[in-house]
Amino acid sequence: MGDIKRYYIETYGCEMNKSDSIDIALSFETHGYKRAEKVNDADVVILNTCAVRQNAEERVLGRLGYYRSFKERHNRNAVIVLAGCMAQERGRELSGLFPEIDVVSGTYHSMEIPGYVEECCGGEGPLIAVDRNVYRFSPYTGERAQGCRAWVNIIKGCSNYCSYCVVPYLRGPEKSKKSEGIITEIKDLVADGVVEVTLLGQNVNAYGKDINDITFIELLEKINEIDGIRWIRFLTSHPKDFNEEIVRRISSLEKVCKHFHLPVQSGSNRILNLMNRKYTLDLYRSIVEAIHKYTPRASITTDIIVGFPTENEDDYNQTLDMIREVRFDDAFTYIYSERPFEQARTMQAKVDKDTSKRRLQELITLQRGISCEKNRDEIGKRKSVLTQGRSKKEASELLCRTETGKMVVVNTKARAGEFIDVMITGISGNTLRGAEILYRTETGKFDNGDPGRLFSNKGMA
Ligand code: SF4
């Protein structure tokens, strides 16, 4: 591989971790490293880990076992870095259990990892950096583009302390980035060809509350004015920081995608209170009503936890009722997972595993039926979609996303990063299938050179 050193990153967990991995990659590139296509070619392997659920941790522990034999059999000089939430939570303990770990870098130190790698080479024992420094936002702006899309971290950390969650303990309190820096970053991304940005935060709509700057909705309004941006998304919103006024103002922002991911977590006020979610179902309903009133075509998705300590059949049935009432477009569903630090682990009356599994399965079945019905309603409708990349299964198919966040598979010659119009022709699982009805080239001209002809019928089923 010559003298150039290569890095390889494995990422676990949420969008925030994926965004951190982009920064880790960019910091290695800045230090002269190149990305390894395969782990066997890597001089440095970084596991950017998640500690939110036990099964995510178990996967990483399995990988650490793999890297022990990797070092023994393949490359004994490879540097193994444990990064992210698990490193922050258990880095010291794990470096004792897994001697193959050379560097432990917690959530406050992502950008320093290349320096630690250089430092540890030639040193004795693992290098551990888990102290809580002042958090720095990424210095990489325009370079963060992933093709035509980019994720922009506008607020980090969380101050909510939901009783089932470790994030506030591992990523610290909310810290918003200055709006001026965000606007500059997005303009840089546009100059790099980005047309869609997703604003990221563990509690994205708390943006601005910790600093003397603009609010979340004012930030959306400013980004909406940036030339060249076509779609603006945001993840993840907390219902307590949403209200009718925000929804009303979003409805008039043409570039803000009408997709609201609003984790409800439970349909029982008693459980929401124990979860320390700081809202009631009535407040949640009022936001849903506002979404229907101001943005009737919007999609609403959610997160739901079953098996939270003390959850009884009545609480659980109320969650099923909530799903039937709101008719979410999709839901990410989980069984409560006991974690270090979080407060719910001390609650008595745990729900047994079989009951939790049964509840989860019933809930998934109910939601799948609703998602399927809602997707079927889309058949025969014309949608504008952003093409994202070729399907791994079928190269002639392109994966695209609608404004409302639904995935559409289309047989087309268009390239990733283009807006095309499609007719929804069917569904397959949770995915829509579409046929292209209009192909616009990168220059904005129609592929048949006839701007007056709106429908080419190319690819119609
Ligand atoms: S809002 Fe609650 S669930 Fe989300 S990151 Fe903060 S503490 Fe965790």
Tab-separated table of C-alpha atoms and ligand atoms in Angstrom:
chain	number	residue	atom	x	y	z
A	1	MET	CA	0.000	0.000	0.000
A	2	GLY	CA	3.055	2.296	-0.091
A	3	ASP	CA	3.760	4.880	2.593
A	4	ILE	CA	0.243	6.281	2.749
A	5	LYS	CA	-1.558	5.059	5.835
A	6	ARG	CA	-5.165	3.928	5.567
A	7	TYR	CA	-8.095	4.154	7.963
A	8	TYR	CA	-11.303	2.137	8.145
A	9	ILE	CA	-14.378	3.191	10.163
A	10	GLU	CA	-17.203	1.000	11.449
A	11	THR	CA	-20.183	3.078	12.571
A	12	TYR	CA	-22.933	1.945	14.943
A	13	GLY	CA	-26.096	3.750	16.036
A	14	CYS	CA	-27.813	6.991	15.153
A	15	GLU	CA	-27.491	9.704	12.499
A	16	MET	CA	-25.403	11.715	14.949
A	17	ASN	CA	-22.803	8.944	15.034
A	18	LYS	CA	-22.823	8.736	11.228
A	19	SER	CA	-22.197	12.464	11.146
A	20	ASP	CA	-19.356	12.102	13.678
A	21	SER	CA	-17.820	9.403	11.462
A	22	ILE	CA	-17.728	11.871	8.554
A	23	ASP	CA	-15.745	14.259	10.787
A	24	ILE	CA	-13.417	11.475	11.946
A	25	ALA	CA	-12.773	10.524	8.305
A	26	LEU	CA	-12.097	14.151	7.364
A	27	SER	CA	-9.675	14.573	10.263
A	28	PHE	CA	-7.732	11.488	9.089
A	29	GLU	CA	-7.682	12.830	5.511
A	30	THR	CA	-6.346	16.145	6.832
A	31	HIS	CA	-3.538	14.193	8.510
A	32	GLY	CA	-2.604	12.564	5.189
A	33	TYR	CA	-4.442	9.253	5.583
A	34	LYS	CA	-6.581	7.640	2.873
A	35	ARG	CA	-9.739	5.595	3.341
A	36	ALA	CA	-9.268	1.800	3.114
A	37	GLU	CA	-11.897	0.067	0.983
A	38	LYS	CA	-11.478	-3.152	2.955
A	39	VAL	CA	-10.596	-3.606	6.588
A	40	ASN	CA	-7.681	-5.870	5.615
A	41	ASP	CA	-5.996	-2.862	3.972
A	42	ALA	CA	-6.330	-0.647	7.043
A	43	ASP	CA	-3.539	0.572	9.300
A	44	VAL	CA	-6.076	2.103	11.674
A	45	VAL	CA	-9.539	0.722	12.475
A	46	ILE	CA	-12.025	2.983	14.276
A	47	LEU	CA	-15.156	1.554	15.893
A	48	ASN	CA	-17.514	4.501	16.362
A	49	THR	CA	-19.883	2.963	18.875
A	50	CYS	CA	-23.385	3.373	20.309
A	51	ALA	CA	-24.451	2.756	23.919
A	52	VAL	CA	-28.173	3.462	23.637
A	53	ARG	CA	-29.244	-0.176	23.559
A	54	GLN	CA	-27.639	-3.315	24.874
A	55	ASN	CA	-27.687	-5.152	21.537
A	56	ALA	CA	-25.664	-2.322	19.918
A	57	GLU	CA	-23.022	-2.815	22.621
A	58	GLU	CA	-23.045	-6.572	22.165
A	59	ARG	CA	-22.315	-6.190	18.458
A	60	VAL	CA	-19.279	-4.045	19.254
A	61	LEU	CA	-18.032	-6.522	21.862
A	62	GLY	CA	-18.253	-9.225	19.170
A	63	ARG	CA	-16.248	-7.038	16.786
A	64	LEU	CA	-13.562	-6.442	19.426
A	65	GLY	CA	-13.169	-10.217	19.666
A	66	TYR	CA	-12.776	-10.299	15.889
A	67	TYR	CA	-10.107	-7.590	15.969
A	68	ARG	CA	-8.119	-9.577	18.523
A	69	SER	CA	-7.661	-12.368	15.977
A	70	PHE	CA	-7.271	-9.766	13.187
A	71	LYS	CA	-4.218	-8.392	14.977
A	72	GLU	CA	-2.879	-11.841	15.815
A	73	ARG	CA	-3.264	-13.272	12.329
A	74	HIS	CA	-3.358	-10.424	9.879
A	75	ASN	CA	-1.746	-7.189	10.981
A	76	ARG	CA	-0.225	-6.995	14.436
A	77	ASN	CA	0.670	-3.331	13.873
A	78	ALA	CA	-2.901	-2.257	13.161
A	79	VAL	CA	-4.133	0.422	15.570
A	80	ILE	CA	-7.599	-0.249	16.999
A	81	VAL	CA	-9.569	2.776	18.191
A	82	LEU	CA	-12.696	2.542	20.345
A	83	ALA	CA	-14.638	5.797	19.830
A	84	GLY	CA	-18.120	7.218	20.483
A	85	CYS	CA	-20.639	6.628	23.271
A	86	MET	CA	-19.411	3.200	24.405
A	87	ALA	CA	-15.886	4.578	24.655
A	88	GLN	CA	-17.189	7.418	26.815
A	89	GLU	CA	-19.242	5.065	28.970
A	90	ARG	CA	-16.970	2.017	29.393
A	91	GLY	CA	-13.688	2.878	27.668
A	92	ARG	CA	-11.414	2.291	30.677
A	93	GLU	CA	-13.059	-1.001	31.595
A	94	LEU	CA	-13.040	-2.288	28.007
A	95	SER	CA	-9.401	-1.368	27.390
A	96	GLY	CA	-8.583	-3.662	30.340
A	97	LEU	CA	-10.716	-6.496	28.964
A	98	PHE	CA	-9.605	-6.129	25.335
A	99	PRO	CA	-5.839	-5.514	25.125
A	100	GLU	CA	-6.159	-5.122	21.348
A	101	ILE	CA	-7.638	-1.619	21.929
A	102	ASP	CA	-4.872	0.947	21.400
A	103	VAL	CA	-6.877	4.180	21.710
A	104	VAL	CA	-10.079	5.017	23.602
A	105	SER	CA	-11.585	8.302	22.437
A	106	GLY	CA	-14.836	9.492	24.035
A	107	THR	CA	-17.555	11.660	22.556
A	108	TYR	CA	-15.715	14.942	23.191
A	109	HIS	CA	-12.582	13.972	21.261
A	110	SER	CA	-13.620	12.726	17.794
A	111	MET	CA	-11.465	15.192	15.915
A	112	GLU	CA	-8.310	14.426	17.931
A	113	ILE	CA	-8.207	10.723	17.040
A	114	PRO	CA	-5.452	10.938	14.349
A	115	GLY	CA	-3.200	12.718	16.860
A	116	TYR	CA	-3.886	10.012	19.471
A	117	VAL	CA	-3.050	7.313	16.918
A	118	GLU	CA	0.335	8.914	16.193
A	119	GLU	CA	0.933	9.342	19.930
A	120	CYS	CA	0.098	5.782	20.850
A	121	CYS	CA	2.385	4.247	18.213
A	122	GLY	CA	5.549	3.569	20.118
A	123	GLY	CA	3.874	4.223	23.471
A	124	GLU	CA	3.088	1.683	26.158
A	125	GLY	CA	-0.480	0.581	26.785
A	126	PRO	CA	-3.697	2.174	25.526
A	127	LEU	CA	-4.171	5.913	25.220
A	128	ILE	CA	-7.422	6.932	26.909
A	129	ALA	CA	-9.213	10.255	26.311
A	130	VAL	CA	-12.618	10.328	27.983
A	131	ASP	CA	-12.505	13.598	29.925
A	132	ARG	CA	-15.324	16.056	29.262
A	133	ASN	CA	-13.673	18.882	27.405
A	134	VAL	CA	-15.550	21.849	26.050
A	135	TYR	CA	-17.252	20.366	22.982
A	136	ARG	CA	-16.030	21.698	19.639
A	137	PHE	CA	-18.181	21.615	16.530
A	138	SER	CA	-16.628	20.200	13.384
A	139	PRO	CA	-14.143	22.539	11.679
A	140	TYR	CA	-15.022	20.819	8.379
A	141	THR	CA	-17.856	22.547	6.589
A	142	GLY	CA	-18.141	22.320	2.781
A	143	GLU	CA	-16.139	19.078	2.784
A	144	ARG	CA	-18.860	17.284	4.738
A	145	ALA	CA	-21.012	16.773	1.614
A	146	GLN	CA	-21.960	13.182	0.801
A	147	GLY	CA	-22.835	13.622	-2.845
A	148	CYS	CA	-25.856	15.901	-3.176
A	149	ARG	CA	-26.847	15.569	0.485
A	150	ALA	CA	-25.285	16.681	3.735
A	151	TRP	CA	-25.947	16.388	7.455
A	152	VAL	CA	-25.314	19.487	9.521
A	153	ASN	CA	-25.020	19.195	13.282
A	154	ILE	CA	-26.722	22.312	14.713
A	155	ILE	CA	-26.999	21.287	18.365
A	156	LYS	CA	-25.187	18.606	20.292
A	157	GLY	CA	-25.902	16.893	23.574
A	158	CYS	CA	-29.224	16.720	25.389
A	159	SER	CA	-30.526	18.252	28.610
A	160	ASN	CA	-33.785	16.303	28.840
A	161	TYR	CA	-32.812	13.259	30.916
A	162	CYS	CA	-35.574	10.961	29.699
A	163	SER	CA	-35.415	8.261	32.352
A	164	TYR	CA	-34.540	5.449	29.887
A	165	CYS	CA	-31.749	7.267	28.041
A	166	VAL	CA	-27.974	7.492	28.519
A	167	VAL	CA	-27.343	10.253	25.976
A	168	PRO	CA	-27.251	13.236	28.402
A	169	TYR	CA	-24.678	11.364	30.510
A	170	LEU	CA	-22.450	10.530	27.546
A	171	ARG	CA	-22.796	13.571	25.297
A	172	GLY	CA	-23.351	16.303	27.887
A	173	PRO	CA	-25.903	19.133	27.953
A	174	GLU	CA	-27.353	20.845	24.869
A	175	LYS	CA	-24.934	23.139	23.079
A	176	SER	CA	-26.127	25.009	19.998
A	177	LYS	CA	-23.867	26.122	17.210
A	178	LYS	CA	-23.961	29.836	16.314
A	179	SER	CA	-26.481	30.449	13.510
A	180	GLU	CA	-23.953	32.479	11.531
A	181	GLY	CA	-21.635	29.426	11.351
A	182	ILE	CA	-24.533	27.169	10.280
A	183	ILE	CA	-25.554	29.509	7.445
A	184	THR	CA	-21.939	29.747	6.231
A	185	GLU	CA	-21.580	25.966	6.400
A	186	ILE	CA	-24.727	25.410	4.335
A	187	LYS	CA	-23.648	27.985	1.737
A	188	ASP	CA	-20.293	26.157	1.470
A	189	LEU	CA	-22.143	22.878	0.999
A	190	VAL	CA	-24.321	24.373	-1.736
A	191	ALA	CA	-21.167	25.559	-3.497
A	192	ASP	CA	-20.035	21.918	-3.332
A	193	GLY	CA	-23.212	20.701	-5.085
A	194	VAL	CA	-25.421	19.880	-2.106
A	195	VAL	CA	-29.176	20.274	-2.671
A	196	GLU	CA	-30.538	18.637	0.485
A	197	VAL	CA	-29.447	19.303	4.074
A	198	THR	CA	-30.561	17.479	7.184
A	199	LEU	CA	-30.175	19.493	10.371
A	200	LEU	CA	-29.130	17.175	13.158
A	201	GLY	CA	-29.468	17.236	16.908
A	202	GLN	CA	-30.416	14.801	19.650
A	203	ASN	CA	-33.133	17.360	20.395
A	204	VAL	CA	-32.949	19.447	17.229
A	205	ASN	CA	-35.877	21.762	17.930
A	206	ALA	CA	-34.344	22.886	21.241
A	207	TYR	CA	-31.897	24.744	19.011
A	208	GLY	CA	-30.937	28.182	20.321
A	209	LYS	CA	-32.365	27.790	23.828
A	210	ASP	CA	-28.902	27.574	25.416
A	211	ILE	CA	-27.402	30.580	23.612
A	212	ASN	CA	-28.409	34.126	22.890
A	213	ASP	CA	-29.181	33.549	19.210
A	214	ILE	CA	-32.169	32.834	16.982
A	215	THR	CA	-34.729	30.061	17.603
A	216	PHE	CA	-35.134	26.802	15.688
A	217	ILE	CA	-37.970	28.099	13.479
A	218	GLU	CA	-36.050	31.318	12.763
A	219	LEU	CA	-33.061	29.210	11.732
A	220	LEU	CA	-35.277	27.196	9.348
A	221	GLU	CA	-36.581	30.461	7.882
A	222	LYS	CA	-33.041	31.722	7.276
A	223	ILE	CA	-31.892	28.447	5.666
A	224	ASN	CA	-35.028	28.466	3.501
A	225	GLU	CA	-33.714	31.684	1.919
A	226	ILE	CA	-30.366	30.190	0.839
A	227	ASP	CA	-30.155	29.929	-2.953
A	228	GLY	CA	-29.393	26.464	-4.256
A	229	ILE	CA	-30.871	24.484	-1.358
A	230	ARG	CA	-33.904	22.531	-2.510
A	231	TRP	CA	-34.851	20.434	0.513
A	232	ILE	CA	-34.307	20.944	4.250
A	233	ARG	CA	-34.896	18.134	6.748
A	234	PHE	CA	-34.404	17.967	10.509
A	235	LEU	CA	-33.921	15.167	13.047
A	236	THR	CA	-34.890	14.438	15.892
A	237	SER	CA	-37.640	16.633	17.323
A	238	HIS	CA	-38.930	16.501	20.867
A	239	PRO	CA	-42.732	17.022	21.168
A	240	LYS	CA	-42.291	19.315	24.196
A	241	ASP	CA	-40.394	21.801	22.000
A	242	PHE	CA	-42.954	21.734	19.180
A	243	ASN	CA	-46.179	23.724	18.956
A	244	GLU	CA	-48.857	24.911	16.522
A	245	GLU	CA	-46.990	28.133	15.765
A	246	ILE	CA	-43.865	26.252	14.620
A	247	VAL	CA	-45.952	23.962	12.400
A	248	ARG	CA	-47.798	26.964	10.920
A	249	ARG	CA	-44.543	28.713	10.073
A	250	ILE	CA	-42.990	25.527	8.649
A	251	SER	CA	-46.038	25.157	6.372
A	252	SER	CA	-45.078	28.373	4.571
A	253	LEU	CA	-41.425	27.365	4.051
A	254	GLU	CA	-41.390	25.761	0.622
A	255	LYS	CA	-37.981	24.089	1.032
A	256	VAL	CA	-38.620	22.502	4.427
A	257	CYS	CA	-39.754	18.939	3.770
A	258	LYS	CA	-43.173	18.149	5.150
A	259	HIS	CA	-42.068	15.158	7.173
A	260	PHE	CA	-42.330	15.302	10.946
A	261	HIS	CA	-40.477	12.668	12.955
A	262	LEU	CA	-41.995	13.114	16.378
A	263	PRO	CA	-41.172	10.365	18.913
A	264	VAL	CA	-44.271	9.683	21.051
A	265	GLN	CA	-42.635	6.742	22.945
A	266	SER	CA	-45.862	5.633	24.702
A	267	GLY	CA	-49.619	6.102	24.482
A	268	SER	CA	-49.991	6.160	28.274
A	269	ASN	CA	-49.693	9.421	30.221
A	270	ARG	CA	-48.634	7.424	33.280
A	271	ILE	CA	-45.695	5.887	31.399
A	272	LEU	CA	-44.788	9.214	29.719
A	273	ASN	CA	-44.568	10.732	33.176
A	274	LEU	CA	-42.296	7.909	34.406
A	275	MET	CA	-40.212	8.332	31.263
A	276	ASN	CA	-39.781	12.031	32.186
A	277	ARG	CA	-40.893	13.017	28.680
A	278	LYS	CA	-42.377	16.346	29.867
A	279	TYR	CA	-45.490	16.256	27.641
A	280	THR	CA	-48.923	14.703	27.790
A	281	LEU	CA	-50.811	12.910	25.055
A	282	ASP	CA	-53.089	15.938	24.710
A	283	LEU	CA	-50.083	18.094	23.836
A	284	TYR	CA	-48.883	15.461	21.364
A	285	ARG	CA	-52.379	15.330	19.807
A	286	SER	CA	-52.450	19.118	19.466
A	287	ILE	CA	-49.232	19.014	17.395
A	288	VAL	CA	-50.625	16.243	15.190
A	289	GLU	CA	-53.814	18.283	14.668
A	290	ALA	CA	-51.731	21.339	13.717
A	291	ILE	CA	-49.762	19.217	11.207
A	292	HIS	CA	-53.021	18.007	9.625
A	293	LYS	CA	-54.418	21.553	9.600
A	294	TYR	CA	-51.444	23.402	8.084
A	295	THR	CA	-49.638	20.667	6.114
A	296	PRO	CA	-52.299	18.085	5.212
A	297	ARG	CA	-49.990	16.107	2.924
A	298	ALA	CA	-47.226	15.764	5.520
A	299	SER	CA	-46.026	12.423	6.811
A	300	ILE	CA	-45.661	11.729	10.519
A	301	THR	CA	-43.288	9.072	11.845
A	302	THR	CA	-42.464	8.179	15.419
A	303	ASP	CA	-40.430	6.116	17.910
A	304	ILE	CA	-42.140	3.825	20.422
A	305	ILE	CA	-40.734	1.865	23.368
A	306	VAL	CA	-42.571	-1.149	24.808
A	307	GLY	CA	-41.773	-3.001	28.028
A	308	PHE	CA	-40.799	0.117	29.971
A	309	PRO	CA	-40.711	-0.798	33.722
A	310	THR	CA	-44.248	-1.037	35.194
A	311	GLU	CA	-45.936	-0.918	31.740
A	312	ASN	CA	-49.133	-2.961	32.162
A	313	GLU	CA	-51.633	-4.227	29.578
A	314	ASP	CA	-53.728	-1.086	29.978
A	315	ASP	CA	-50.740	1.208	29.264
A	316	TYR	CA	-49.766	-0.949	26.330
A	317	ASN	CA	-53.324	-0.961	24.889
A	318	GLN	CA	-53.329	2.834	25.080
A	319	THR	CA	-50.177	2.800	22.926
A	320	LEU	CA	-51.968	0.615	20.372
A	321	ASP	CA	-54.919	3.058	20.464
A	322	MET	CA	-52.531	5.974	19.863
A	323	ILE	CA	-51.118	4.220	16.791
A	324	ARG	CA	-54.645	3.627	15.435
A	325	GLU	CA	-55.617	7.237	16.143
A	326	VAL	CA	-52.605	9.017	14.615
A	327	ARG	CA	-52.031	6.469	11.821
A	328	PHE	CA	-48.295	7.104	11.643
A	329	ASP	CA	-46.641	6.662	8.271
A	330	ASP	CA	-43.960	4.600	9.997
A	331	ALA	CA	-42.675	3.840	13.477
A	332	PHE	CA	-39.328	2.745	14.873
A	333	THR	CA	-40.174	0.362	17.675
A	334	TYR	CA	-37.991	-0.925	20.491
A	335	ILE	CA	-38.072	-2.957	23.657
A	336	TYR	CA	-36.870	-0.969	26.686
A	337	SER	CA	-33.197	-1.772	27.247
A	338	GLU	CA	-31.709	-1.342	30.697
A	339	ARG	CA	-28.522	0.734	30.535
A	340	PRO	CA	-25.989	2.065	33.032
A	341	PHE	CA	-26.736	5.587	34.327
A	342	GLU	CA	-30.344	5.853	33.144
A	343	GLN	CA	-32.859	6.192	35.957
A	344	ALA	CA	-35.512	3.684	34.854
A	345	ARG	CA	-33.226	0.739	35.650
A	346	THR	CA	-33.869	1.293	39.367
A	347	MET	CA	-37.650	1.010	38.909
A	348	GLN	CA	-39.209	-2.171	40.206
A	349	ALA	CA	-41.854	-4.185	38.348
A	350	LYS	CA	-39.799	-4.913	35.270
A	351	VAL	CA	-41.732	-6.280	32.302
A	352	ASP	CA	-40.601	-9.825	31.499
A	353	LYS	CA	-38.886	-10.498	28.177
A	354	ASP	CA	-41.620	-12.683	26.680
A	355	THR	CA	-44.297	-10.066	27.385
A	356	SER	CA	-42.122	-7.317	25.884
A	357	LYS	CA	-41.441	-9.416	22.783
A	358	ARG	CA	-45.124	-10.223	22.339
A	359	ARG	CA	-46.084	-6.553	22.690
A	360	LEU	CA	-43.401	-5.485	20.236
A	361	GLN	CA	-44.529	-8.054	17.666
A	362	GLU	CA	-48.215	-7.044	17.911
A	363	LEU	CA	-47.297	-3.397	17.656
A	364	ILE	CA	-45.109	-3.972	14.594
A	365	THR	CA	-47.918	-5.924	12.911
A	366	LEU	CA	-50.426	-3.123	13.586
A	367	GLN	CA	-48.072	-0.401	12.338
A	368	ARG	CA	-47.078	-2.400	9.233
A	369	GLY	CA	-50.728	-2.697	8.261
A	370	ILE	CA	-51.220	1.068	8.603
A	371	SER	CA	-47.978	1.880	6.729
A	372	CYS	CA	-49.033	-0.483	3.976
A	373	GLU	CA	-52.492	1.140	3.648
A	374	LYS	CA	-50.962	4.615	3.576
A	375	ASN	CA	-48.414	3.571	0.966
A	376	ARG	CA	-51.173	2.005	-1.136
A	377	ASP	CA	-52.944	5.388	-1.099
A	378	GLU	CA	-49.914	6.805	-2.918
A	379	ILE	CA	-50.374	4.549	-5.969
A	380	GLY	CA	-51.288	6.566	-9.052
A	381	LYS	CA	-49.904	9.819	-7.623
A	382	ARG	CA	-47.155	11.859	-9.189
A	383	LYS	CA	-44.194	12.675	-6.924
A	384	SER	CA	-41.020	14.665	-7.197
A	385	VAL	CA	-38.167	12.606	-5.741
A	386	LEU	CA	-34.465	13.102	-5.120
A	387	THR	CA	-32.403	10.258	-6.506
A	388	GLN	CA	-29.941	8.893	-3.954
A	389	GLY	CA	-28.005	5.908	-5.297
A	390	ARG	CA	-28.157	2.589	-7.119
A	391	SER	CA	-29.828	-0.359	-5.446
A	392	LYS	CA	-27.312	-2.964	-4.240
A	393	LYS	CA	-29.661	-5.741	-5.368
A	394	GLU	CA	-30.535	-4.464	-8.855
A	395	ALA	CA	-28.178	-2.042	-10.607
A	396	SER	CA	-30.851	-0.735	-13.004
A	397	GLU	CA	-32.868	0.533	-10.019
A	398	LEU	CA	-32.288	3.833	-8.320
A	399	LEU	CA	-33.258	4.501	-4.712
A	400	CYS	CA	-35.064	7.824	-4.365
A	401	ARG	CA	-36.807	9.692	-1.559
A	402	THR	CA	-39.968	11.787	-1.607
A	403	GLU	CA	-40.302	15.077	0.231
A	404	THR	CA	-42.252	13.225	2.912
A	405	GLY	CA	-39.332	10.845	3.461
A	406	LYS	CA	-40.731	7.769	1.695
A	407	MET	CA	-38.336	5.541	-0.217
A	408	VAL	CA	-39.203	4.947	-3.894
A	409	VAL	CA	-37.432	2.464	-6.164
A	410	VAL	CA	-37.328	3.581	-9.794
A	411	ASN	CA	-35.917	2.013	-12.917
A	412	THR	CA	-34.140	4.974	-14.483
A	413	LYS	CA	-30.945	6.172	-16.087
A	414	ALA	CA	-30.912	9.280	-13.901
A	415	ARG	CA	-27.894	9.737	-11.659
A	416	ALA	CA	-27.763	10.198	-7.913
A	417	GLY	CA	-28.426	13.775	-6.892
A	418	GLU	CA	-31.141	14.661	-9.407
A	419	PHE	CA	-34.781	15.542	-8.926
A	420	ILE	CA	-37.046	13.481	-11.143
A	421	ASP	CA	-40.805	13.156	-11.320
A	422	VAL	CA	-42.222	9.673	-10.918
A	423	MET	CA	-45.628	8.031	-10.962
A	424	ILE	CA	-46.120	5.665	-8.006
A	425	THR	CA	-47.053	2.322	-9.519
A	426	GLY	CA	-46.990	-0.090	-6.601
A	427	ILE	CA	-45.542	-1.059	-3.239
A	428	SER	CA	-43.097	-3.689	-2.149
A	429	GLY	CA	-42.831	-4.126	1.612
A	430	ASN	CA	-42.400	-0.669	3.067
A	431	THR	CA	-41.029	0.757	-0.168
A	432	LEU	CA	-42.883	2.465	-2.986
A	433	ARG	CA	-42.181	1.521	-6.574
A	434	GLY	CA	-42.316	4.232	-9.179
A	435	ALA	CA	-42.023	4.782	-12.890
A	436	GLU	CA	-40.184	7.798	-14.203
A	437	ILE	CA	-42.363	10.255	-16.070
A	438	LEU	CA	-39.947	13.077	-16.525
A	439	TYR	CA	-36.200	13.043	-16.660
A	440	ARG	CA	-34.432	16.302	-16.076
A	441	THR	CA	-30.688	16.443	-16.695
A	442	GLU	CA	-28.219	18.106	-14.334
A	443	THR	CA	-28.385	21.258	-16.423
A	444	GLY	CA	-32.123	21.441	-15.875
A	445	LYS	CA	-32.948	20.552	-19.506
A	446	PHE	CA	-35.166	17.676	-20.446
A	447	ASP	CA	-33.403	14.622	-21.791
A	448	ASN	CA	-35.250	14.682	-25.125
A	449	GLY	CA	-34.204	18.308	-25.616
A	450	ASP	CA	-37.817	19.372	-25.727
A	451	PRO	CA	-38.657	21.492	-22.690
A	452	GLY	CA	-42.220	21.797	-23.864
A	453	ARG	CA	-42.867	18.101	-23.618
A	454	LEU	CA	-43.592	17.339	-19.996
A	455	PHE	CA	-44.217	13.619	-20.202
A	456	SER	CA	-41.679	11.426	-21.935
A	457	ASN	CA	-43.395	8.175	-20.840
A	458	LYS	CA	-39.897	6.763	-20.570
A	459	GLY	CA	-39.904	3.878	-18.123
A	460	MET	CA	-43.677	3.798	-17.668
A	461	ALA	CA	-44.858	0.408	-16.485
B	1	SF4	S1	-34.650	13.698	24.305
B	1	SF4	FE1	-34.687	11.994	25.770
B	1	SF4	S2	-34.431	10.175	24.432
B	1	SF4	FE2	-33.769	11.941	23.225
B	1	SF4	S3	-31.537	12.045	23.545
B	1	SF4	FE3	-32.512	13.409	25.075
B	1	SF4	S4	-32.745	12.143	26.908
B	1	SF4	FE4	-32.363	10.748	25.185
